[in-house]
JSON list of C-alpha atoms in Angstrom, two decimals:
[
{"chain": "F", "resi": 1, "resn": "UNK", "atom": "CA", "xyz": [0.00, 0.00, 0.00]},
{"chain": "F", "resi": 2, "resn": "UNK", "atom": "CA", "xyz": [2.78, 2.43, 0.91]},
{"chain": "F", "resi": 3, "resn": "UNK", "atom": "CA", "xyz": [4.55, 1.67, -2.37]},
{"chain": "F", "resi": 4, "resn": "UNK", "atom": "CA", "xyz": [1.34, 2.36, -4.27]},
{"chain": "F", "resi": 5, "resn": "UNK", "atom": "CA", "xyz": [0.95, 5.62, -2.40]},
{"chain": "F", "resi": 6, "resn": "UNK", "atom": "CA", "xyz": [4.43, 6.75, -3.34]},
{"chain": "F", "resi": 7, "resn": "UNK", "atom": "CA", "xyz": [3.94, 5.92, -7.00]},
{"chain": "F", "resi": 8, "resn": "UNK", "atom": "CA", "xyz": [0.64, 7.78, -6.98]},
{"chain": "F", "resi": 9, "resn": "UNK", "atom": "CA", "xyz": [2.37, 10.83, -5.52]},
{"chain": "F", "resi": 10, "resn": "UNK", "atom": "CA", "xyz": [4.80, 10.85, -8.42]},
{"chain": "F", "resi": 11, "resn": "UNK", "atom": "CA", "xyz": [2.02, 10.39, -10.96]},
{"chain": "F", "resi": 12, "resn": "UNK", "atom": "CA", "xyz": [-0.36, 13.13, -9.83]},
{"chain": "F", "resi": 13, "resn": "UNK", "atom": "CA", "xyz": [1.68, 15.76, -8.04]},
{"chain": "F", "resi": 14, "resn": "UNK", "atom": "CA", "xyz": [5.06, 15.98, -9.66]},
{"chain": "F", "resi": 15, "resn": "UNK", "atom": "CA", "xyz": [6.99, 14.87, -12.71]},
{"chain": "F", "resi": 16, "resn": "UNK", "atom": "CA", "xyz": [8.94, 11.69, -12.38]},
{"chain": "F", "resi": 17, "resn": "UNK", "atom": "CA", "xyz": [12.69, 11.89, -12.75]},
{"chain": "F", "resi": 18, "resn": "UNK", "atom": "CA", "xyz": [13.31, 10.74, -16.29]},
{"chain": "F", "resi": 19, "resn": "UNK", "atom": "CA", "xyz": [16.98, 10.28, -15.56]},
{"chain": "F", "resi": 20, "resn": "UNK", "atom": "CA", "xyz": [16.21, 7.63, -12.96]},
{"chain": "F", "resi": 21, "resn": "UNK", "atom": "CA", "xyz": [16.99, 4.20, -14.30]},
{"chain": "F", "resi": 22, "resn": "UNK", "atom": "CA", "xyz": [16.14, 0.77, -13.04]},
{"chain": "F", "resi": 23, "resn": "UNK", "atom": "CA", "xyz": [19.54, -0.14, -11.58]},
{"chain": "F", "resi": 24, "resn": "UNK", "atom": "CA", "xyz": [20.10, -1.15, -7.94]},
{"chain": "F", "resi": 25, "resn": "UNK", "atom": "CA", "xyz": [21.42, 2.30, -6.99]},
{"chain": "F", "resi": 26, "resn": "UNK", "atom": "CA", "xyz": [18.41, 4.09, -8.43]},
{"chain": "F", "resi": 27, "resn": "UNK", "atom": "CA", "xyz": [16.07, 1.58, -6.82]},
{"chain": "F", "resi": 28, "resn": "UNK", "atom": "CA", "xyz": [17.73, 2.19, -3.46]},
{"chain": "F", "resi": 29, "resn": "UNK", "atom": "CA", "xyz": [17.46, 5.94, -3.97]},
{"chain": "F", "resi": 30, "resn": "UNK", "atom": "CA", "xyz": [13.75, 5.70, -4.68]},
{"chain": "F", "resi": 31, "resn": "UNK", "atom": "CA", "xyz": [13.16, 3.52, -1.63]},
{"chain": "F", "resi": 32, "resn": "UNK", "atom": "CA", "xyz": [15.02, 6.02, 0.56]},
{"chain": "F", "resi": 33, "resn": "UNK", "atom": "CA", "xyz": [12.96, 8.88, -0.85]},
{"chain": "F", "resi": 34, "resn": "UNK", "atom": "CA", "xyz": [9.76, 6.93, -0.25]},
{"chain": "F", "resi": 35, "resn": "UNK", "atom": "CA", "xyz": [10.66, 6.28, 3.38]},
{"chain": "F", "resi": 36, "resn": "UNK", "atom": "CA", "xyz": [11.49, 9.95, 3.88]},
{"chain": "F", "resi": 37, "resn": "UNK", "atom": "CA", "xyz": [8.15, 11.05, 2.43]},
{"chain": "F", "resi": 38, "resn": "UNK", "atom": "CA", "xyz": [6.16, 8.63, 4.57]},
{"chain": "F", "resi": 39, "resn": "UNK", "atom": "CA", "xyz": [8.08, 9.55, 7.72]},
{"chain": "F", "resi": 40, "resn": "UNK", "atom": "CA", "xyz": [7.55, 13.26, 7.09]},
{"chain": "F", "resi": 41, "resn": "UNK", "atom": "CA", "xyz": [3.84, 12.70, 6.45]},
{"chain": "F", "resi": 42, "resn": "UNK", "atom": "CA", "xyz": [3.37, 10.71, 9.65]},
{"chain": "F", "resi": 43, "resn": "UNK", "atom": "CA", "xyz": [5.21, 13.33, 11.71]},
{"chain": "F", "resi": 44, "resn": "UNK", "atom": "CA", "xyz": [2.94, 16.06, 10.34]},
{"chain": "F", "resi": 45, "resn": "UNK", "atom": "CA", "xyz": [-0.18, 14.07, 11.13]},
{"chain": "F", "resi": 46, "resn": "UNK", "atom": "CA", "xyz": [1.03, 13.24, 14.63]},
{"chain": "F", "resi": 47, "resn": "UNK", "atom": "CA", "xyz": [0.88, 16.98, 15.34]},
{"chain": "F", "resi": 48, "resn": "UNK", "atom": "CA", "xyz": [-2.90, 16.81, 15.29]},
{"chain": "F", "resi": 49, "resn": "UNK", "atom": "CA", "xyz": [-2.93, 13.81, 17.62]},
{"chain": "F", "resi": 50, "resn": "UNK", "atom": "CA", "xyz": [-0.72, 15.63, 20.10]},
{"chain": "F", "resi": 51, "resn": "UNK", "atom": "CA", "xyz": [-2.99, 18.66, 20.06]},
{"chain": "F", "resi": 52, "resn": "UNK", "atom": "CA", "xyz": [-5.96, 16.55, 21.09]},
{"chain": "F", "resi": 53, "resn": "UNK", "atom": "CA", "xyz": [-4.22, 14.36, 23.64]},
{"chain": "F", "resi": 54, "resn": "UNK", "atom": "CA", "xyz": [-4.67, 16.64, 26.66]},
{"chain": "F", "resi": 55, "resn": "UNK", "atom": "CA", "xyz": [-8.24, 18.00, 26.72]},
{"chain": "F", "resi": 56, "resn": "UNK", "atom": "CA", "xyz": [-7.89, 18.97, 30.37]},
{"chain": "F", "resi": 57, "resn": "UNK", "atom": "CA", "xyz": [-5.15, 21.50, 29.63]},
{"chain": "F", "resi": 58, "resn": "UNK", "atom": "CA", "xyz": [-6.56, 24.53, 27.81]},
{"chain": "F", "resi": 59, "resn": "UNK", "atom": "CA", "xyz": [-4.13, 26.28, 25.51]},
{"chain": "F", "resi": 60, "resn": "UNK", "atom": "CA", "xyz": [-3.35, 29.96, 25.86]},
{"chain": "F", "resi": 61, "resn": "UNK", "atom": "CA", "xyz": [-3.08, 32.56, 23.15]},
{"chain": "F", "resi": 62, "resn": "UNK", "atom": "CA", "xyz": [-5.33, 34.01, 20.48]},
{"chain": "F", "resi": 63, "resn": "UNK", "atom": "CA", "xyz": [-4.85, 31.09, 18.09]},
{"chain": "F", "resi": 64, "resn": "UNK", "atom": "CA", "xyz": [-5.75, 28.35, 20.56]},
{"chain": "F", "resi": 65, "resn": "UNK", "atom": "CA", "xyz": [-9.12, 27.59, 18.95]},
{"chain": "F", "resi": 66, "resn": "UNK", "atom": "CA", "xyz": [-7.52, 27.13, 15.55]},
{"chain": "F", "resi": 67, "resn": "UNK", "atom": "CA", "xyz": [-4.79, 24.85, 16.84]},
{"chain": "F", "resi": 68, "resn": "UNK", "atom": "CA", "xyz": [-6.94, 22.48, 18.92]},
{"chain": "F", "resi": 69, "resn": "UNK", "atom": "CA", "xyz": [-8.44, 19.43, 17.21]},
{"chain": "F", "resi": 70, "resn": "UNK", "atom": "CA", "xyz": [-10.52, 16.80, 18.92]},
{"chain": "F", "resi": 71, "resn": "UNK", "atom": "CA", "xyz": [-9.52, 13.31, 17.87]},
{"chain": "F", "resi": 72, "resn": "UNK", "atom": "CA", "xyz": [-12.53, 11.53, 16.36]},
{"chain": "F", "resi": 73, "resn": "UNK", "atom": "CA", "xyz": [-13.89, 8.22, 17.54]},
{"chain": "F", "resi": 74, "resn": "UNK", "atom": "CA", "xyz": [-13.45, 5.25, 15.17]},
{"chain": "F", "resi": 75, "resn": "UNK", "atom": "CA", "xyz": [-17.14, 5.57, 14.25]},
{"chain": "F", "resi": 76, "resn": "UNK", "atom": "CA", "xyz": [-16.73, 9.27, 13.38]},
{"chain": "F", "resi": 77, "resn": "UNK", "atom": "CA", "xyz": [-13.61, 8.58, 11.33]},
{"chain": "F", "resi": 78, "resn": "UNK", "atom": "CA", "xyz": [-15.41, 5.85, 9.41]},
{"chain": "F", "resi": 79, "resn": "UNK", "atom": "CA", "xyz": [-18.01, 8.42, 8.31]},
{"chain": "F", "resi": 80, "resn": "UNK", "atom": "CA", "xyz": [-15.30, 10.18, 6.32]},
{"chain": "F", "resi": 81, "resn": "UNK", "atom": "CA", "xyz": [-15.23, 7.27, 3.90]},
{"chain": "F", "resi": 82, "resn": "UNK", "atom": "CA", "xyz": [-18.91, 7.71, 3.04]},
{"chain": "F", "resi": 83, "resn": "UNK", "atom": "CA", "xyz": [-18.44, 11.02, 1.24]},
{"chain": "F", "resi": 84, "resn": "UNK", "atom": "CA", "xyz": [-15.69, 13.55, 0.59]},
{"chain": "F", "resi": 85, "resn": "UNK", "atom": "CA", "xyz": [-17.91, 16.26, 2.10]},
{"chain": "F", "resi": 86, "resn": "UNK", "atom": "CA", "xyz": [-18.01, 14.30, 5.37]},
{"chain": "F", "resi": 87, "resn": "UNK", "atom": "CA", "xyz": [-14.23, 14.53, 5.57]},
{"chain": "F", "resi": 88, "resn": "UNK", "atom": "CA", "xyz": [-14.16, 18.26, 4.77]},
{"chain": "F", "resi": 89, "resn": "UNK", "atom": "CA", "xyz": [-16.90, 18.97, 7.32]},
{"chain": "F", "resi": 90, "resn": "UNK", "atom": "CA", "xyz": [-14.73, 17.57, 10.14]},
{"chain": "F", "resi": 91, "resn": "UNK", "atom": "CA", "xyz": [-12.13, 19.99, 11.53]},
{"chain": "F", "resi": 92, "resn": "UNK", "atom": "CA", "xyz": [-9.82, 17.13, 12.46]},
{"chain": "F", "resi": 93, "resn": "UNK", "atom": "CA", "xyz": [-10.48, 15.36, 9.16]},
{"chain": "F", "resi": 94, "resn": "UNK", "atom": "CA", "xyz": [-9.78, 18.52, 7.17]},
{"chain": "F", "resi": 95, "resn": "UNK", "atom": "CA", "xyz": [-6.55, 19.14, 9.09]},
{"chain": "F", "resi": 96, "resn": "UNK", "atom": "CA", "xyz": [-5.40, 15.55, 8.57]},
{"chain": "F", "resi": 97, "resn": "UNK", "atom": "CA", "xyz": [-6.30, 15.63, 4.87]},
{"chain": "F", "resi": 98, "resn": "UNK", "atom": "CA", "xyz": [-4.41, 18.89, 4.49]},
{"chain": "F", "resi": 99, "resn": "UNK", "atom": "CA", "xyz": [-1.32, 17.34, 6.06]},
{"chain": "F", "resi": 100, "resn": "UNK", "atom": "CA", "xyz": [-1.73, 14.36, 3.74]},
{"chain": "F", "resi": 101, "resn": "UNK", "atom": "CA", "xyz": [-1.85, 16.65, 0.69]},
{"chain": "F", "resi": 102, "resn": "UNK", "atom": "CA", "xyz": [1.27, 18.40, 1.94]},
{"chain": "F", "resi": 103, "resn": "UNK", "atom": "CA", "xyz": [3.04, 15.05, 1.93]},
{"chain": "F", "resi": 104, "resn": "UNK", "atom": "CA", "xyz": [1.92, 14.64, -1.70]},
{"chain": "F", "resi": 105, "resn": "UNK", "atom": "CA", "xyz": [3.07, 18.17, -2.58]},
{"chain": "F", "resi": 106, "resn": "UNK", "atom": "CA", "xyz": [-0.53, 19.10, -3.48]},
{"chain": "F", "resi": 107, "resn": "UNK", "atom": "CA", "xyz": [-1.45, 21.27, -0.52]},
{"chain": "F", "resi": 108, "resn": "UNK", "atom": "CA", "xyz": [-2.30, 24.15, -2.86]},
{"chain": "F", "resi": 109, "resn": "UNK", "atom": "CA", "xyz": [-5.49, 22.31, -3.86]},
{"chain": "F", "resi": 110, "resn": "UNK", "atom": "CA", "xyz": [-7.09, 22.36, -0.42]},
{"chain": "F", "resi": 111, "resn": "UNK", "atom": "CA", "xyz": [-5.75, 25.85, 0.30]},
{"chain": "F", "resi": 112, "resn": "UNK", "atom": "CA", "xyz": [-7.37, 27.16, -2.88]},
{"chain": "F", "resi": 113, "resn": "UNK", "atom": "CA", "xyz": [-10.65, 25.40, -2.07]},
{"chain": "F", "resi": 114, "resn": "UNK", "atom": "CA", "xyz": [-10.67, 26.90, 1.44]},
{"chain": "F", "resi": 115, "resn": "UNK", "atom": "CA", "xyz": [-9.83, 30.35, 0.07]},
{"chain": "F", "resi": 116, "resn": "UNK", "atom": "CA", "xyz": [-12.79, 30.04, -2.31]},
{"chain": "F", "resi": 117, "resn": "UNK", "atom": "CA", "xyz": [-15.11, 29.01, 0.52]},
{"chain": "F", "resi": 118, "resn": "UNK", "atom": "CA", "xyz": [-14.07, 32.09, 2.49]},
{"chain": "F", "resi": 119, "resn": "UNK", "atom": "CA", "xyz": [-14.36, 34.26, -0.63]},
{"chain": "F", "resi": 120, "resn": "UNK", "atom": "CA", "xyz": [-17.98, 33.21, -1.25]},
{"chain": "F", "resi": 121, "resn": "UNK", "atom": "CA", "xyz": [-18.95, 34.32, 2.26]},
{"chain": "F", "resi": 122, "resn": "UNK", "atom": "CA", "xyz": [-17.54, 37.82, 1.76]},
{"chain": "F", "resi": 123, "resn": "UNK", "atom": "CA", "xyz": [-20.23, 40.53, 1.61]},
{"chain": "F", "resi": 124, "resn": "UNK", "atom": "CA", "xyz": [-18.25, 43.75, 1.27]},
{"chain": "F", "resi": 125, "resn": "UNK", "atom": "CA", "xyz": [-17.56, 44.68, -2.40]},
{"chain": "F", "resi": 126, "resn": "UNK", "atom": "CA", "xyz": [-14.21, 46.17, -1.41]},
{"chain": "F", "resi": 127, "resn": "UNK", "atom": "CA", "xyz": [-13.11, 43.03, 0.43]},
{"chain": "F", "resi": 128, "resn": "UNK", "atom": "CA", "xyz": [-14.48, 40.88, -2.40]},
{"chain": "F", "resi": 129, "resn": "UNK", "atom": "CA", "xyz": [-12.27, 42.70, -4.89]},
{"chain": "F", "resi": 130, "resn": "UNK", "atom": "CA", "xyz": [-9.11, 42.55, -2.76]},
{"chain": "F", "resi": 131, "resn": "UNK", "atom": "CA", "xyz": [-9.62, 38.87, -1.91]},
{"chain": "F", "resi": 132, "resn": "UNK", "atom": "CA", "xyz": [-10.25, 38.02, -5.57]},
{"chain": "F", "resi": 133, "resn": "UNK", "atom": "CA", "xyz": [-6.96, 39.65, -6.58]},
{"chain": "F", "resi": 134, "resn": "UNK", "atom": "CA", "xyz": [-5.07, 37.85, -3.81]},
{"chain": "F", "resi": 135, "resn": "UNK", "atom": "CA", "xyz": [-6.52, 34.46, -4.80]},
{"chain": "F", "resi": 136, "resn": "UNK", "atom": "CA", "xyz": [-5.61, 35.15, -8.42]},
{"chain": "F", "resi": 137, "resn": "UNK", "atom": "CA", "xyz": [-2.06, 36.16, -7.46]},
{"chain": "F", "resi": 138, "resn": "UNK", "atom": "CA", "xyz": [-1.56, 33.20, -5.09]},
{"chain": "F", "resi": 139, "resn": "UNK", "atom": "CA", "xyz": [-3.17, 30.41, -7.10]},
{"chain": "F", "resi": 140, "resn": "UNK", "atom": "CA", "xyz": [-4.15, 31.30, -10.66]},
{"chain": "F", "resi": 141, "resn": "UNK", "atom": "CA", "xyz": [-1.66, 33.44, -12.55]},
{"chain": "F", "resi": 142, "resn": "UNK", "atom": "CA", "xyz": [1.27, 31.87, -14.34]},
{"chain": "F", "resi": 143, "resn": "UNK", "atom": "CA", "xyz": [4.05, 30.82, -11.96]},
{"chain": "F", "resi": 144, "resn": "UNK", "atom": "CA", "xyz": [1.94, 31.76, -8.92]},
{"chain": "F", "resi": 145, "resn": "UNK", "atom": "CA", "xyz": [3.54, 30.55, -5.66]},
{"chain": "F", "resi": 146, "resn": "UNK", "atom": "CA", "xyz": [0.70, 28.03, -5.16]},
{"chain": "F", "resi": 147, "resn": "UNK", "atom": "CA", "xyz": [-0.39, 27.61, -8.77]},
{"chain": "F", "resi": 148, "resn": "UNK", "atom": "CA", "xyz": [-3.22, 25.10, -9.20]},
{"chain": "F", "resi": 149, "resn": "UNK", "atom": "CA", "xyz": [-3.66, 22.81, -12.18]},
{"chain": "F", "resi": 150, "resn": "UNK", "atom": "CA", "xyz": [-6.51, 24.29, -14.27]},
{"chain": "F", "resi": 151, "resn": "UNK", "atom": "CA", "xyz": [-6.85, 24.90, -18.01]},
{"chain": "F", "resi": 152, "resn": "UNK", "atom": "CA", "xyz": [-5.82, 28.09, -19.78]},
{"chain": "F", "resi": 153, "resn": "UNK", "atom": "CA", "xyz": [-9.39, 29.04, -20.74]},
{"chain": "F", "resi": 154, "resn": "UNK", "atom": "CA", "xyz": [-10.52, 28.96, -17.10]},
{"chain": "F", "resi": 155, "resn": "UNK", "atom": "CA", "xyz": [-7.54, 31.07, -16.05]},
{"chain": "F", "resi": 156, "resn": "UNK", "atom": "CA", "xyz": [-8.34, 33.63, -18.75]},
{"chain": "F", "resi": 157, "resn": "UNK", "atom": "CA", "xyz": [-11.98, 33.80, -17.70]},
{"chain": "F", "resi": 158, "resn": "UNK", "atom": "CA", "xyz": [-11.00, 34.35, -14.06]},
{"chain": "F", "resi": 159, "resn": "UNK", "atom": "CA", "xyz": [-8.61, 37.14, -15.05]},
{"chain": "F", "resi": 160, "resn": "UNK", "atom": "CA", "xyz": [-11.52, 38.89, -16.78]},
{"chain": "F", "resi": 161, "resn": "UNK", "atom": "CA", "xyz": [-14.03, 38.26, -13.98]},
{"chain": "F", "resi": 162, "resn": "UNK", "atom": "CA", "xyz": [-11.92, 39.64, -11.13]},
{"chain": "F", "resi": 163, "resn": "UNK", "atom": "CA", "xyz": [-11.96, 43.09, -12.77]},
{"chain": "F", "resi": 164, "resn": "UNK", "atom": "CA", "xyz": [-15.51, 43.36, -11.40]},
{"chain": "F", "resi": 165, "resn": "UNK", "atom": "CA", "xyz": [-15.39, 40.64, -8.76]},
{"chain": "F", "resi": 166, "resn": "UNK", "atom": "CA", "xyz": [-18.49, 38.69, -7.79]},
{"chain": "F", "resi": 167, "resn": "UNK", "atom": "CA", "xyz": [-18.88, 35.72, -5.45]},
{"chain": "F", "resi": 168, "resn": "UNK", "atom": "CA", "xyz": [-18.91, 33.38, -8.47]},
{"chain": "F", "resi": 169, "resn": "UNK", "atom": "CA", "xyz": [-15.50, 34.39, -9.87]},
{"chain": "F", "resi": 170, "resn": "UNK", "atom": "CA", "xyz": [-13.82, 31.11, -8.98]},
{"chain": "F", "resi": 171, "resn": "UNK", "atom": "CA", "xyz": [-16.76, 28.68, -9.14]},
{"chain": "F", "resi": 172, "resn": "UNK", "atom": "CA", "xyz": [-15.53, 26.74, -12.18]},
{"chain": "F", "resi": 173, "resn": "UNK", "atom": "CA", "xyz": [-11.96, 26.49, -10.89]},
{"chain": "F", "resi": 174, "resn": "UNK", "atom": "CA", "xyz": [-13.12, 25.46, -7.42]},
{"chain": "F", "resi": 175, "resn": "UNK", "atom": "CA", "xyz": [-15.27, 22.66, -8.86]},
{"chain": "F", "resi": 176, "resn": "UNK", "atom": "CA", "xyz": [-12.32, 21.46, -10.93]},
{"chain": "F", "resi": 177, "resn": "UNK", "atom": "CA", "xyz": [-10.00, 21.35, -7.89]},
{"chain": "F", "resi": 178, "resn": "UNK", "atom": "CA", "xyz": [-12.69, 19.71, -5.74]},
{"chain": "F", "resi": 179, "resn": "UNK", "atom": "CA", "xyz": [-13.14, 16.99, -8.35]},
{"chain": "F", "resi": 180, "resn": "UNK", "atom": "CA", "xyz": [-9.37, 16.49, -8.57]},
{"chain": "F", "resi": 181, "resn": "UNK", "atom": "CA", "xyz": [-9.10, 15.98, -4.81]},
{"chain": "F", "resi": 182, "resn": "UNK", "atom": "CA", "xyz": [-12.20, 13.79, -4.61]},
{"chain": "F", "resi": 183, "resn": "UNK", "atom": "CA", "xyz": [-11.12, 11.46, -7.40]},
{"chain": "F", "resi": 184, "resn": "UNK", "atom": "CA", "xyz": [-7.39, 11.25, -6.67]},
{"chain": "F", "resi": 185, "resn": "UNK", "atom": "CA", "xyz": [-6.12, 12.30, -3.24]},
{"chain": "F", "resi": 186, "resn": "UNK", "atom": "CA", "xyz": [-9.24, 11.39, -1.24]},
{"chain": "F", "resi": 187, "resn": "UNK", "atom": "CA", "xyz": [-9.19, 7.65, -2.13]},
{"chain": "F", "resi": 188, "resn": "UNK", "atom": "CA", "xyz": [-5.48, 7.48, -1.30]},
{"chain": "F", "resi": 189, "resn": "UNK", "atom": "CA", "xyz": [-6.12, 9.19, 2.03]},
{"chain": "F", "resi": 190, "resn": "UNK", "atom": "CA", "xyz": [-8.74, 6.56, 2.88]},
{"chain": "F", "resi": 191, "resn": "UNK", "atom": "CA", "xyz": [-6.22, 3.81, 2.12]},
{"chain": "F", "resi": 192, "resn": "UNK", "atom": "CA", "xyz": [-3.49, 5.46, 4.19]},
{"chain": "F", "resi": 193, "resn": "UNK", "atom": "CA", "xyz": [-2.10, 3.87, 7.33]},
{"chain": "F", "resi": 194, "resn": "UNK", "atom": "CA", "xyz": [-2.99, 6.94, 9.39]},
{"chain": "F", "resi": 195, "resn": "UNK", "atom": "CA", "xyz": [-6.67, 6.84, 8.42]},
{"chain": "F", "resi": 196, "resn": "UNK", "atom": "CA", "xyz": [-6.90, 3.09, 8.90]},
{"chain": "F", "resi": 197, "resn": "UNK", "atom": "CA", "xyz": [-5.49, 3.49, 12.42]},
{"chain": "F", "resi": 198, "resn": "UNK", "atom": "CA", "xyz": [-8.13, 6.10, 13.25]},
{"chain": "F", "resi": 199, "resn": "UNK", "atom": "CA", "xyz": [-10.86, 3.66, 12.23]},
{"chain": "F", "resi": 200, "resn": "UNK", "atom": "CA", "xyz": [-9.57, 0.84, 14.43]},
{"chain": "F", "resi": 201, "resn": "UNK", "atom": "CA", "xyz": [-11.52, 0.27, 17.60]},
{"chain": "F", "resi": 202, "resn": "UNK", "atom": "CA", "xyz": [-9.30, -0.07, 20.70]},
{"chain": "F", "resi": 203, "resn": "UNK", "atom": "CA", "xyz": [-8.86, -3.67, 21.74]},
{"chain": "F", "resi": 204, "resn": "UNK", "atom": "CA", "xyz": [-10.03, -4.44, 25.24]},
{"chain": "F", "resi": 205, "resn": "UNK", "atom": "CA", "xyz": [-7.56, -6.67, 27.00]},
{"chain": "F", "resi": 206, "resn": "UNK", "atom": "CA", "xyz": [-8.48, -8.56, 30.13]},
{"chain": "F", "resi": 207, "resn": "UNK", "atom": "CA", "xyz": [-5.85, -9.71, 32.56]},
{"chain": "F", "resi": 208, "resn": "UNK", "atom": "CA", "xyz": [-6.22, -13.28, 33.79]},
{"chain": "F", "resi": 209, "resn": "UNK", "atom": "CA", "xyz": [-7.37, -13.50, 37.40]},
{"chain": "F", "resi": 210, "resn": "UNK", "atom": "CA", "xyz": [-5.06, -15.16, 39.84]},
{"chain": "F", "resi": 211, "resn": "UNK", "atom": "CA", "xyz": [-6.41, -18.44, 41.16]}
]
């Protein structure tokens, strides 16, 4: 499963190294890279577990609400597999999925989707315009720092629409990115070791009574 995950990462989120051959050295290099990716991913996800491990100790600071995630029960985690929206509706699930995308070098997809969700809730015309330009600069324009994978026609249409920004400026692009995540990254997340562990019910062990 882990090997399949690594190959999928190469296929969807980054070009494969064409110079890599099939010799023992290259094979060893790929295995080392795979282990590094998986280790990094697990360490990122463990952050969310640590933040929910001590509910009796409230965190201080203005950002405490954003940094605290309640670990779901196995039953709650299993609901995430029923629909992609179920996963996105869970704060813990969304955070874990975001970390997973970061391990696949596709974090820009969920960041763009979240930016669009925030954008659609904006009422002020002035804020709508400034947010539209920022989203375009961050995600849409050529060589943007978090450029998403959408077609040229959609990019051109967005560039025209943000001149007089409305809440529907990014609807087409958001649907495209949502579909990309739902059909590619989401199934891999459900197959991941981290998600499978969340779905496992704790085993109740009984100690033998002394006779």
